Coordinates of C-alpha atoms in Angstrom, one line a residue:
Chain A
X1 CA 7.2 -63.0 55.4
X2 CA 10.1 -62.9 52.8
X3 CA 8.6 -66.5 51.6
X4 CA 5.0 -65.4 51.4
X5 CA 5.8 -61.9 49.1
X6 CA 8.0 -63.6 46.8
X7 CA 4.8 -66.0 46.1
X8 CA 2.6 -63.3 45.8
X9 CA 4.8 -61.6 43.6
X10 CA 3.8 -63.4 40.4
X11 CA 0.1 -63.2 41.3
X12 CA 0.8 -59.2 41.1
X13 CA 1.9 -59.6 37.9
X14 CA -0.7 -61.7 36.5
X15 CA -3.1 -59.5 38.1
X16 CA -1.8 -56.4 36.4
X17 CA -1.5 -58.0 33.1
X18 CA -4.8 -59.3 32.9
X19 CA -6.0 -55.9 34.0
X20 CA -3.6 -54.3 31.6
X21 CA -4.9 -56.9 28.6
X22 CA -8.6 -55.7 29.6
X23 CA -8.1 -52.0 29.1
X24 CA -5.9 -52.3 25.9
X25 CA -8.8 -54.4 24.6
X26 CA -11.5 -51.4 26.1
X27 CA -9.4 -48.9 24.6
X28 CA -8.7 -51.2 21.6
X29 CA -12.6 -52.3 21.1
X30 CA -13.3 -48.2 21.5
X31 CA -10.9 -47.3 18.9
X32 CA -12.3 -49.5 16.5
X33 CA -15.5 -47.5 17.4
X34 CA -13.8 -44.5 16.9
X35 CA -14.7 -43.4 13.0
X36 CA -12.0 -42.6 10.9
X37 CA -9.4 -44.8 8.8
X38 CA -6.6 -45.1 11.3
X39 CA -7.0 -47.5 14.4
X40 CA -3.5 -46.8 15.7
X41 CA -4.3 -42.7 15.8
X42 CA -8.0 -43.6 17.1
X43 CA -6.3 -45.7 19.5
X44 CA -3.4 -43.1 20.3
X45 CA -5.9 -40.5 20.4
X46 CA -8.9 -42.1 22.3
X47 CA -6.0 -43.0 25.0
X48 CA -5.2 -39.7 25.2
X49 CA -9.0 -38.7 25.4
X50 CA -9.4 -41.3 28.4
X51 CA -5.9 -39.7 30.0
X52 CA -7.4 -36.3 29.9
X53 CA -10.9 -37.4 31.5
X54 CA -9.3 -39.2 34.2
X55 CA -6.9 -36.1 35.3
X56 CA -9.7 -33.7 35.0
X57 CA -11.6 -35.8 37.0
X58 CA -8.8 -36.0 39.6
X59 CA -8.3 -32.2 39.3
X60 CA -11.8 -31.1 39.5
X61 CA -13.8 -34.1 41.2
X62 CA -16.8 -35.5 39.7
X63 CA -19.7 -33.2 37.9
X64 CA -22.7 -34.0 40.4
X65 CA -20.4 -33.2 43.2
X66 CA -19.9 -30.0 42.0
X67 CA -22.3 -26.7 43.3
X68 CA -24.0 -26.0 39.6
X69 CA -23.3 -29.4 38.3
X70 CA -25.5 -28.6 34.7
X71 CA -22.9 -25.3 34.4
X72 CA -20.1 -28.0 35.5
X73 CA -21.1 -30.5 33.0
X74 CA -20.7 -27.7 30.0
X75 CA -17.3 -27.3 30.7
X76 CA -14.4 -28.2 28.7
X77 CA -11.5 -27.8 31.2
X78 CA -8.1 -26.6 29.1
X79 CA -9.7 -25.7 25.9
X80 CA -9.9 -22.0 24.5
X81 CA -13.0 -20.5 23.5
X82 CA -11.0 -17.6 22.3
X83 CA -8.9 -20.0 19.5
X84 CA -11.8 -21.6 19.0
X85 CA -13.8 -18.1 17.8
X86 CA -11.0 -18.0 15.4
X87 CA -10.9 -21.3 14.3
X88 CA -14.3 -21.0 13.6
X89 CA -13.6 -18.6 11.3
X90 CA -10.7 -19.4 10.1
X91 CA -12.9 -23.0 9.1
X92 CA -15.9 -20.7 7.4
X93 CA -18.4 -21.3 9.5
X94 CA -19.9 -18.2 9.2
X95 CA -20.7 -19.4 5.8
X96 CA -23.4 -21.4 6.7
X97 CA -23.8 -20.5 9.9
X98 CA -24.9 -17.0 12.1
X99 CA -22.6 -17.0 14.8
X100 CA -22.8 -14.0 16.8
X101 CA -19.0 -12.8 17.7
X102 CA -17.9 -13.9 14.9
X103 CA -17.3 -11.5 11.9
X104 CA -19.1 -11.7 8.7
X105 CA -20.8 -15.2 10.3
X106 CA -24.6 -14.2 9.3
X107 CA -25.0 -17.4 7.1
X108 CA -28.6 -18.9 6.8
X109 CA -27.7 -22.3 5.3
X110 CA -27.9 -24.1 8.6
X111 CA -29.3 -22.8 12.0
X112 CA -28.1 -19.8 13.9
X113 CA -25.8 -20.6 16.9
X114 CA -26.8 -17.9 18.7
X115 CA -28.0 -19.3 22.2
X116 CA -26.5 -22.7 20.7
X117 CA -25.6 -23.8 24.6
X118 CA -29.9 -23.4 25.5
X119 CA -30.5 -25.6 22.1
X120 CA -31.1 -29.4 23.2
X121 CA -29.7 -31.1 20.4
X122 CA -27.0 -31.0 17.9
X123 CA -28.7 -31.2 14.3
X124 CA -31.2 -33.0 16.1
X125 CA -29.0 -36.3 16.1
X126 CA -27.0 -35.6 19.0
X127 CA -28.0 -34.8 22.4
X128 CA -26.0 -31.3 23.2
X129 CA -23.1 -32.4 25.2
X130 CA -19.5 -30.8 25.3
X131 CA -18.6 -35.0 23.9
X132 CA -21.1 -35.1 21.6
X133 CA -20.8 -31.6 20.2
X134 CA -16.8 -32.4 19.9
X135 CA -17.9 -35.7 18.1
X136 CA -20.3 -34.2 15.6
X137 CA -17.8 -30.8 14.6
X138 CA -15.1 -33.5 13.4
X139 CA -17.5 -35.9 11.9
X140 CA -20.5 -34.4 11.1
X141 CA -21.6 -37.0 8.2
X142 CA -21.1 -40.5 10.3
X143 CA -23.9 -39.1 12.5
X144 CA -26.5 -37.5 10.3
X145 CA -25.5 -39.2 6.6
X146 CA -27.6 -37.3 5.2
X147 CA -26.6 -33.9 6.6
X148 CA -25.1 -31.0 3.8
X149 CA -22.6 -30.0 6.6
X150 CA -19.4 -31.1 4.8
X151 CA -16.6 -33.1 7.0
X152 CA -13.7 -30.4 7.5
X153 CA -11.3 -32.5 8.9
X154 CA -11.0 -30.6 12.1
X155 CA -9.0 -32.3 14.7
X156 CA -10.0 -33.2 18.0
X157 CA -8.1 -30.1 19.9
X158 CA -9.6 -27.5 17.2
X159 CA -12.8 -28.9 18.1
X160 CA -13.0 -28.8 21.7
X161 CA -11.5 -25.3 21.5
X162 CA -15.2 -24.6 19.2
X163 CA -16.9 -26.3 21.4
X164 CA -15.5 -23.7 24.1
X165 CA -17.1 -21.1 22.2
X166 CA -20.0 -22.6 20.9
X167 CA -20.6 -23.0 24.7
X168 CA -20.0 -19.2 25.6
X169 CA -23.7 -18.2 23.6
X170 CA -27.0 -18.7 25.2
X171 CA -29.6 -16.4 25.8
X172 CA -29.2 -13.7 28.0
X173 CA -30.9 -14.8 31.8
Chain B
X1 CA -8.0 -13.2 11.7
X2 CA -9.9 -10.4 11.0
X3 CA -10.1 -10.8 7.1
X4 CA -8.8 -12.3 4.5
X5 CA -6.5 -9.6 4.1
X6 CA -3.8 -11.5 6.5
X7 CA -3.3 -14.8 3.8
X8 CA -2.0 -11.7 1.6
X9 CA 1.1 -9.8 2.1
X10 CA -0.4 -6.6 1.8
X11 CA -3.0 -4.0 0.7
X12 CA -1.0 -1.0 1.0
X13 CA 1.3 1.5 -1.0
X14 CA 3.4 1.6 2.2
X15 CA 4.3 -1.8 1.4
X16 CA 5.5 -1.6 -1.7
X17 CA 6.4 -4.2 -4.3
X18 CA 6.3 -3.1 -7.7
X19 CA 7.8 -0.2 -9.5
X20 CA 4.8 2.1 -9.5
X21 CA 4.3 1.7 -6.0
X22 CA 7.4 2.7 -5.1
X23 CA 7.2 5.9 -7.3
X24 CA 4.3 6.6 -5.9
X25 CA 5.3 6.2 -1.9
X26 CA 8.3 8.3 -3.0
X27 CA 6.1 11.1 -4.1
X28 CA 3.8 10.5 -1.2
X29 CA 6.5 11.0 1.3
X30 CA 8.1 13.9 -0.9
X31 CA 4.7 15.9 -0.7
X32 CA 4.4 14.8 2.9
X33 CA 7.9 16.5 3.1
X34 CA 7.1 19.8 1.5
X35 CA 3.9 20.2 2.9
X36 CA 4.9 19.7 6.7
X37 CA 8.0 22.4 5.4
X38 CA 5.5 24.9 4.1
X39 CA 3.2 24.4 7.7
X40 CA 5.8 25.5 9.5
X41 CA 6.7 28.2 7.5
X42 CA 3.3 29.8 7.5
X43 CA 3.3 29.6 11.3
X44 CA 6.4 30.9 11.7
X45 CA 5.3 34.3 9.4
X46 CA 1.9 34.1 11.2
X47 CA 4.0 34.5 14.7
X48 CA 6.2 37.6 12.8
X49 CA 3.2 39.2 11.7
X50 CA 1.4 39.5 15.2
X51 CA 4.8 40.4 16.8
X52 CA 6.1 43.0 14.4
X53 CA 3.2 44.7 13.2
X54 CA 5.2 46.9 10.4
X55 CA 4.6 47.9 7.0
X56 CA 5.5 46.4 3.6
X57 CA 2.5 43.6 3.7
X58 CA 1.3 44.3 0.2
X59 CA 4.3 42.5 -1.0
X60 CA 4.1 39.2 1.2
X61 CA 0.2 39.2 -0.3
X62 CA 1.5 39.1 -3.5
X63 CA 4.5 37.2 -2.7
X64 CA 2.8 34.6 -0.3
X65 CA -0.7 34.9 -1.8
X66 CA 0.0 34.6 -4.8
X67 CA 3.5 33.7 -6.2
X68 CA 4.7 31.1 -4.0
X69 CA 1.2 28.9 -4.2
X70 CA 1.6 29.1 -8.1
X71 CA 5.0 28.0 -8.2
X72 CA 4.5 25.6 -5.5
X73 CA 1.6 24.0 -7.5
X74 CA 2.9 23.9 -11.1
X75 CA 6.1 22.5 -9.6
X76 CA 3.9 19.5 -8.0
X77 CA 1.7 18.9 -11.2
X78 CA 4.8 18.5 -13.1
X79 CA 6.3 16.3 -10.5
X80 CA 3.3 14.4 -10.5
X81 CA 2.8 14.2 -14.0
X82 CA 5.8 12.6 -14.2
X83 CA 5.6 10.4 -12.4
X84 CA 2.2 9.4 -13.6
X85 CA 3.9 8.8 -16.8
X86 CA 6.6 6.8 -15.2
X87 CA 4.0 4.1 -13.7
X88 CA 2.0 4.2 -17.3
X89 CA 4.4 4.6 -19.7
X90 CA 7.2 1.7 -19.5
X91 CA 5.0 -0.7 -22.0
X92 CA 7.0 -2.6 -24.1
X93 CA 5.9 -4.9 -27.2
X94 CA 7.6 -7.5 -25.8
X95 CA 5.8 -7.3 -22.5
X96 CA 3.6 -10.0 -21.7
X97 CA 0.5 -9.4 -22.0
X98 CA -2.5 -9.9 -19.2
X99 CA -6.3 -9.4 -20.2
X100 CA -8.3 -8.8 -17.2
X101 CA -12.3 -8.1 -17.7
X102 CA -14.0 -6.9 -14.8
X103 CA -17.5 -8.2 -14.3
X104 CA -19.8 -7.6 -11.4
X105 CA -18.3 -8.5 -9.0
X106 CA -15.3 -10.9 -10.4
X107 CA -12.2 -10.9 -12.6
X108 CA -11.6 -12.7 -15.4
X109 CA -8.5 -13.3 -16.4
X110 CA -6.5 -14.4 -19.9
X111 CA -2.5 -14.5 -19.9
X112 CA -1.1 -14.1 -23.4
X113 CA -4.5 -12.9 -25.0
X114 CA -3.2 -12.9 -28.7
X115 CA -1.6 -16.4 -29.0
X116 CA -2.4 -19.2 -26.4
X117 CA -5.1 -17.2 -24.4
X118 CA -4.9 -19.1 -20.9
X119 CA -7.9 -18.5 -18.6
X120 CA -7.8 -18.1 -15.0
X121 CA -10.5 -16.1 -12.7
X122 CA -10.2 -13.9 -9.9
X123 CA -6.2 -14.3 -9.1
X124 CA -3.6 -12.6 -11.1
X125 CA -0.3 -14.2 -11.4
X126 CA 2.7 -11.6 -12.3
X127 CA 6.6 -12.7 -13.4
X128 CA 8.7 -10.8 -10.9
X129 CA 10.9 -8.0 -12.3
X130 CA 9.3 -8.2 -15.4
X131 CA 7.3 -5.3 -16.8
X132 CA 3.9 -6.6 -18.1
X133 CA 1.0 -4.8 -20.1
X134 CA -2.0 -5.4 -18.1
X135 CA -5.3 -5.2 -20.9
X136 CA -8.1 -3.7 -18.6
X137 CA -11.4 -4.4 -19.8
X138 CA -14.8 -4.0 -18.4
X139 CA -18.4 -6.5 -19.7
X140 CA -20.9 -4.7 -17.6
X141 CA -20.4 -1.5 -15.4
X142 CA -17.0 1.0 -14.8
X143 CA -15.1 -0.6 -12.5
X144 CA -11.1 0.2 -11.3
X145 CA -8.3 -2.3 -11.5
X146 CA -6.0 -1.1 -8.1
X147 CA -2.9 -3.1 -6.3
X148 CA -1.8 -0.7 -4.3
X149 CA 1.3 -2.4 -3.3
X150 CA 2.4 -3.2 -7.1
X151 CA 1.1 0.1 -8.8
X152 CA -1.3 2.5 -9.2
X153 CA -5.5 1.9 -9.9
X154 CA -6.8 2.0 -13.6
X155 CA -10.7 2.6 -14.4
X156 CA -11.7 -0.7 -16.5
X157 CA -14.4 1.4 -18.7
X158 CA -17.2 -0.5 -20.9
X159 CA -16.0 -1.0 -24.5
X160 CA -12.4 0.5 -24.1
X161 CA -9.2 -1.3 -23.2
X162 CA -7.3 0.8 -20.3
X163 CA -3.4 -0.7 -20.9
X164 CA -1.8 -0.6 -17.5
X165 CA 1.8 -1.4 -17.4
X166 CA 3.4 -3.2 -13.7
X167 CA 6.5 -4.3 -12.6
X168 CA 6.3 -6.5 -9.6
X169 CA 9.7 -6.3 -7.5
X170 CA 8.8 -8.7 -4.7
X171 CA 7.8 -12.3 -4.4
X172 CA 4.4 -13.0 -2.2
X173 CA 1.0 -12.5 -2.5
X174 CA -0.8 -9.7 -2.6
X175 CA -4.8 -7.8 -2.3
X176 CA -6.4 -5.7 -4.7
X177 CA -9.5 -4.5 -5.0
X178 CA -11.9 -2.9 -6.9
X179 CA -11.6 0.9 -6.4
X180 CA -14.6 2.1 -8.6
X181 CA -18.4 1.4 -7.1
X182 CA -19.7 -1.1 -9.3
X183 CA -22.6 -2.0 -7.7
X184 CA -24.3 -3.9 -4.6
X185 CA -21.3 -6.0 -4.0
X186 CA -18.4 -3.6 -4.9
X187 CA -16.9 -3.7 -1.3
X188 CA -16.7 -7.6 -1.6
X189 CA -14.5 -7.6 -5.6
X190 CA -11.4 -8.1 -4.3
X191 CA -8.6 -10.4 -5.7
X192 CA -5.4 -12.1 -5.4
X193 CA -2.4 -11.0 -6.8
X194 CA 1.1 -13.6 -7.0
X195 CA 4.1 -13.0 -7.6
X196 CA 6.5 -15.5 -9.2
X197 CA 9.6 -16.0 -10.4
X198 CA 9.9 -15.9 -14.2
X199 CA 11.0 -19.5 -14.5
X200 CA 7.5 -20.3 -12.2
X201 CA 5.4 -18.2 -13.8
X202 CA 6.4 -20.0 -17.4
X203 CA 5.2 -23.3 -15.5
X204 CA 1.8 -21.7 -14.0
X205 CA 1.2 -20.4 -18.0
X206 CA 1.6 -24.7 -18.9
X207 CA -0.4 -25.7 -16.0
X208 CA -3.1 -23.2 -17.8
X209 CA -2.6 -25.3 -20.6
X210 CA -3.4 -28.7 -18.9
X211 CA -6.9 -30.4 -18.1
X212 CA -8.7 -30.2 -14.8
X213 CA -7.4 -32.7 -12.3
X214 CA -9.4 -35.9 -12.3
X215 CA -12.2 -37.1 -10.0
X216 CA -10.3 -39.8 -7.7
X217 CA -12.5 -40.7 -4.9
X218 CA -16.5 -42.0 -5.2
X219 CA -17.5 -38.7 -3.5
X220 CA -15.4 -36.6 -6.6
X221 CA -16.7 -38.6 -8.8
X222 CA -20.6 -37.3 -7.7
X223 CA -19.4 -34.1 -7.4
X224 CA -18.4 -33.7 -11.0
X225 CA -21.5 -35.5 -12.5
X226 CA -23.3 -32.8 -10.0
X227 CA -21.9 -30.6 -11.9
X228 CA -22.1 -31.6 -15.0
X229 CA -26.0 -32.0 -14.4
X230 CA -27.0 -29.3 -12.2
X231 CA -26.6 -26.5 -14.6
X232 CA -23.3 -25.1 -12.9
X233 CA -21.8 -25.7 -16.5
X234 CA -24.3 -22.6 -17.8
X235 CA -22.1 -20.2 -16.9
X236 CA -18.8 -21.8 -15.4
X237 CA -15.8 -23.8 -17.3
X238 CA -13.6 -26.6 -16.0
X239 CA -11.3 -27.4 -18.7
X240 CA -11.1 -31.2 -19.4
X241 CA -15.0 -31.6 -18.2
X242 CA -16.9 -28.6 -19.7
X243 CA -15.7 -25.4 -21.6
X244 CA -18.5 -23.5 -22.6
X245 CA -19.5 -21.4 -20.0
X246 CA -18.2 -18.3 -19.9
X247 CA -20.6 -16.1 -17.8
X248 CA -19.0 -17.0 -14.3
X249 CA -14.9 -17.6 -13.0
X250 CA -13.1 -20.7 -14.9
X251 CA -12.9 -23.2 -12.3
X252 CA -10.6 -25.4 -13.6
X253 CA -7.9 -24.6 -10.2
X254 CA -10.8 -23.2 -8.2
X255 CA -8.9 -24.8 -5.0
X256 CA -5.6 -23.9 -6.2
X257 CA -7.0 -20.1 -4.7
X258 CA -6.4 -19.2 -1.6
X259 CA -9.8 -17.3 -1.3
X260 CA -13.3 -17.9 -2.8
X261 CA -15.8 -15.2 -4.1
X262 CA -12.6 -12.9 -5.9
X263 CA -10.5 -12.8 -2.9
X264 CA -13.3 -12.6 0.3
X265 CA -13.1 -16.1 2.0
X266 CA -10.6 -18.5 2.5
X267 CA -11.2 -20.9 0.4
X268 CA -12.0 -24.1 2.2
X269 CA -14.7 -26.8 2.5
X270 CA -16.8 -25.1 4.6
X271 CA -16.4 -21.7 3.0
X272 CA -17.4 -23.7 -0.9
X273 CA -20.3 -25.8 0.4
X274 CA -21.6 -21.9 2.1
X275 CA -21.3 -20.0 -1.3
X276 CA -23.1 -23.1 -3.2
X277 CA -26.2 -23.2 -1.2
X278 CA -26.3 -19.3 -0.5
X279 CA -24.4 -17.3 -2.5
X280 CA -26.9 -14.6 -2.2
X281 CA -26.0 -14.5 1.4
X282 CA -22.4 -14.5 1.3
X283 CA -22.4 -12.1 -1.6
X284 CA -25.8 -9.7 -2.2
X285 CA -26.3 -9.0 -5.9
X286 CA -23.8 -11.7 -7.5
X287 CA -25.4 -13.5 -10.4
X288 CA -25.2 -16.8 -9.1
X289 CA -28.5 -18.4 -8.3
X290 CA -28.5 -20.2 -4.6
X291 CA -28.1 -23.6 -5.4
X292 CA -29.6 -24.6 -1.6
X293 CA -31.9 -27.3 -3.9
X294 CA -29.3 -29.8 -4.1
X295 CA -29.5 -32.7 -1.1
X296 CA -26.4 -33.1 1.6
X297 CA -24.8 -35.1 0.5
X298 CA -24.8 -33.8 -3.0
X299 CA -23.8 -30.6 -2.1
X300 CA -21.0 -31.7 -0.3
X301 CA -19.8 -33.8 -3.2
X302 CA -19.5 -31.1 -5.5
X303 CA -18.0 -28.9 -2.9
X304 CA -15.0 -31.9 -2.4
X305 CA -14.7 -32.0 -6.2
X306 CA -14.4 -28.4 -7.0
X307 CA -12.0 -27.8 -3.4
X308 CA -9.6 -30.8 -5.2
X309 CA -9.4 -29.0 -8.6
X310 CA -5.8 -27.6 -7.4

């Protein structure tokens, strides 16, 4: 017994490593993917990204399991629609933008966001997903070059705190 | 995160900064004072009157009726006459001198008007402890200069020049606004007011001196030759790149602000690239034509330019 675990003990390790090598490289291969100028933060941050996915998958199961899985799937668990209504206009938004709940948001440079969680697509580039949406808020211009909604540097907390909100208008039923 | 109003210190006499502010709050509170002394009083007769009910009444009518209000009132003109002449009256010749022109619905503004005459726009930037002769002047309609925590509000009148002398006794920033309807945008003429030390404001008046910060990256670069070919320079100057216009703010440190559209938004990104492609949205009446013509990516490029022109 004692023989056949110390053998087996550097198989453990190799195994690990090799499975350690093959996420660094997943992770590595996704930050790269990531746009932006920084591959260590992308790679910081998109660990941190898979961190959070996995725990709230642990904490709250998987979407299709859940009762209302559509409702599920529009949920952004920890974020804060309430600082994201002020970070929205706090970023000026509401310049471009009608956004109802937000004050002096009646902007009609880009498309209202009333009922933004019913609308299909983001800018029509993006399928309307809380990833995607969090995606296209920090970097509108890598998916729709041609788009006049400027980059505003907004981080990737700020934006799923937006994203929260965004998520709190649709039509009423 | 209501407004604007919370990037400034204050909009409010209560909060007072500046020498005419606090001579005003302390005859605010003084009249507050008298009047809450004189309520009382009159209650107190009205309770003697219904509970006594004797002679000799002709005399309080003339006393009360008529003597006390008169004194009572000349007493208070003269007080506030006074002090109306206190806020006014300090000017010195060797004050500096501030020019600002109110225009619908901006200011323009020109430190040292007789010798170097530096131009800035919509943010007024005062030496602290330092009396200076604000030059109140009006191109279009009456408007009202008013910073009610540095002093009291002067009417900027069509071909006259108000003179309006302030003494700023705190550091920080601070809201005014225009207190005279001027028009479909009146509510929205705000502006910013700074407060530096004298040693900082000497370096502000250089940096008026200096040439618009350079275009670095390729986007900046786009920007400015939007700019320059878009027609912006009609009416708007950026010294170092075009100084002609005059009909619109100076934007040579247009992102040195901390709000756009004289004091209303932050000023940001988002907020710049809004105003450029719908100003008529974000600000009914102004006379900046909606530039929504320009592509994207073009109005986002002059957007990044004019936000790095700190």
């Amino acid at each position: 017994m004692d023989g056949s675990d110390r053998h087996s003990h550097p198989w453990a390790v190799a195994v690990w490593a090799i499975v350690g090598l093959i996420v660094s490289a997943i992770v590595g291969v996704w930050a790269l993917g990531v746009p932006g100028k920084d591959p260590v933060g992308a790679a910081v941050l998109t660990t941190q990204i898979a961190f959070r996915d996995t725990t709230d998958f642990l904490r709250f199961g998987p979407i299709d399991g859940q009762p209302d899985w559509e409702a599920a799937s529009m949920i952004l668990h920890d974020a804060n629609a309430e600082s994201g209504a002020s970070l929205i206009e706090l970023h000026g938004c509401g310049s471009c933008h009608t956004i109802p709940g937000i004050p002096r948001a009646h902007g009609s440079v880009g498309p209202s966001l009333a009922s933004f969680r019913d609308q299909a697509y983001v800018a029509g580039v993006l399928p309307n997903r809380p990833g995607d949406l969090v995606e296209w808020l920090m970097n509108p211009t890598v998916h729709a070059p041609q788009t006049a909604m400027p980059d505003l540097g907004i981080t990737e907390d700020e934006a799923r705190d937006m994203v929260a909100y965004l998520y709190t208008l649709q039509a009423k039923p | 995160m209501t407004s604007t109003l919370d990037q400034f210190g204050s909009q409010t006499t209560y909060a007072e900064a500046g020498l005419g502010a606090a001579k005003t709050l302390l005859l605010t509170n003084g009249m507050v004072a008298i009047g809450i002394a004189i309520f009382i009083f009159v209650m107190a007769i009205t309770v003697f009157a219904w509970r006594f009910n004797g002679g000799g009444r002709s005399w309080w009518i003339v006393g009360g009726g008529i003597v006390f209000p008169l004194v009572t009132l000349l007493a208070l003109t003269v007080v506030s006459a006074t002090t109306l002449r206190a806020i006014t009256n300090d000017a010195g010749p060797e004050n500096p001198v501030i020019e600002v022109t109110g225009h619908q619905y901006w200011w323009d503004v020109v430190h040292d008007p007789n010798m170097r005459a530096l131009r800035d726009a919509n943010e007024v930037i005062l030496p602290l402890d330092t009396p200076v002769t604000l030059r109140l002047r009006s191109n279009d309609v009456i408007h009202s200069f008013w910073v009610p925590s540095i002093s009291g509000k002067m009417d900027m009148i069509p071909g006259r020049i108000n003179e309006l002398t302030v003494t700023a006794t705190k550091k920080g920033r601070f809201r005014g606004q225009c207190a005279e309807f001027c028009g479909l945008s009146h509510p929205l003429m705000a502006f910013e007011v700074v407060v530096l030390p004298v040693d900082d404001y000497a370096a502000y008046l250089d940096s008026l001196e200096s040439e618009a910060r350079d275009a670095v990256t390729p986007q900046q670069r786009r920007g400015k030759e939007v700019f320059l070919t878009s027609g912006c320079t009609a009416c708007h100057a950026v010294r170092g790149v075009s100084e002609n216009g005059r009909l619109g703010p100076d934007l040579t440190r247009v992102g040195a602000r901390a709000s756009l559209g004289a004091g209303m938004w932050r000023m940001n990104l988002g907020n710049l690239a809004g105003w450029i492609a719908d100003v008529g949205d974000m600000k009914p009446g102004a006379q900046m034509p909606s530039y929504n013509h320009l592509t994207g990516p073009d109005l986002r490029a002059v957007s990044t330019w004019l936000e790095s022109l700190k």
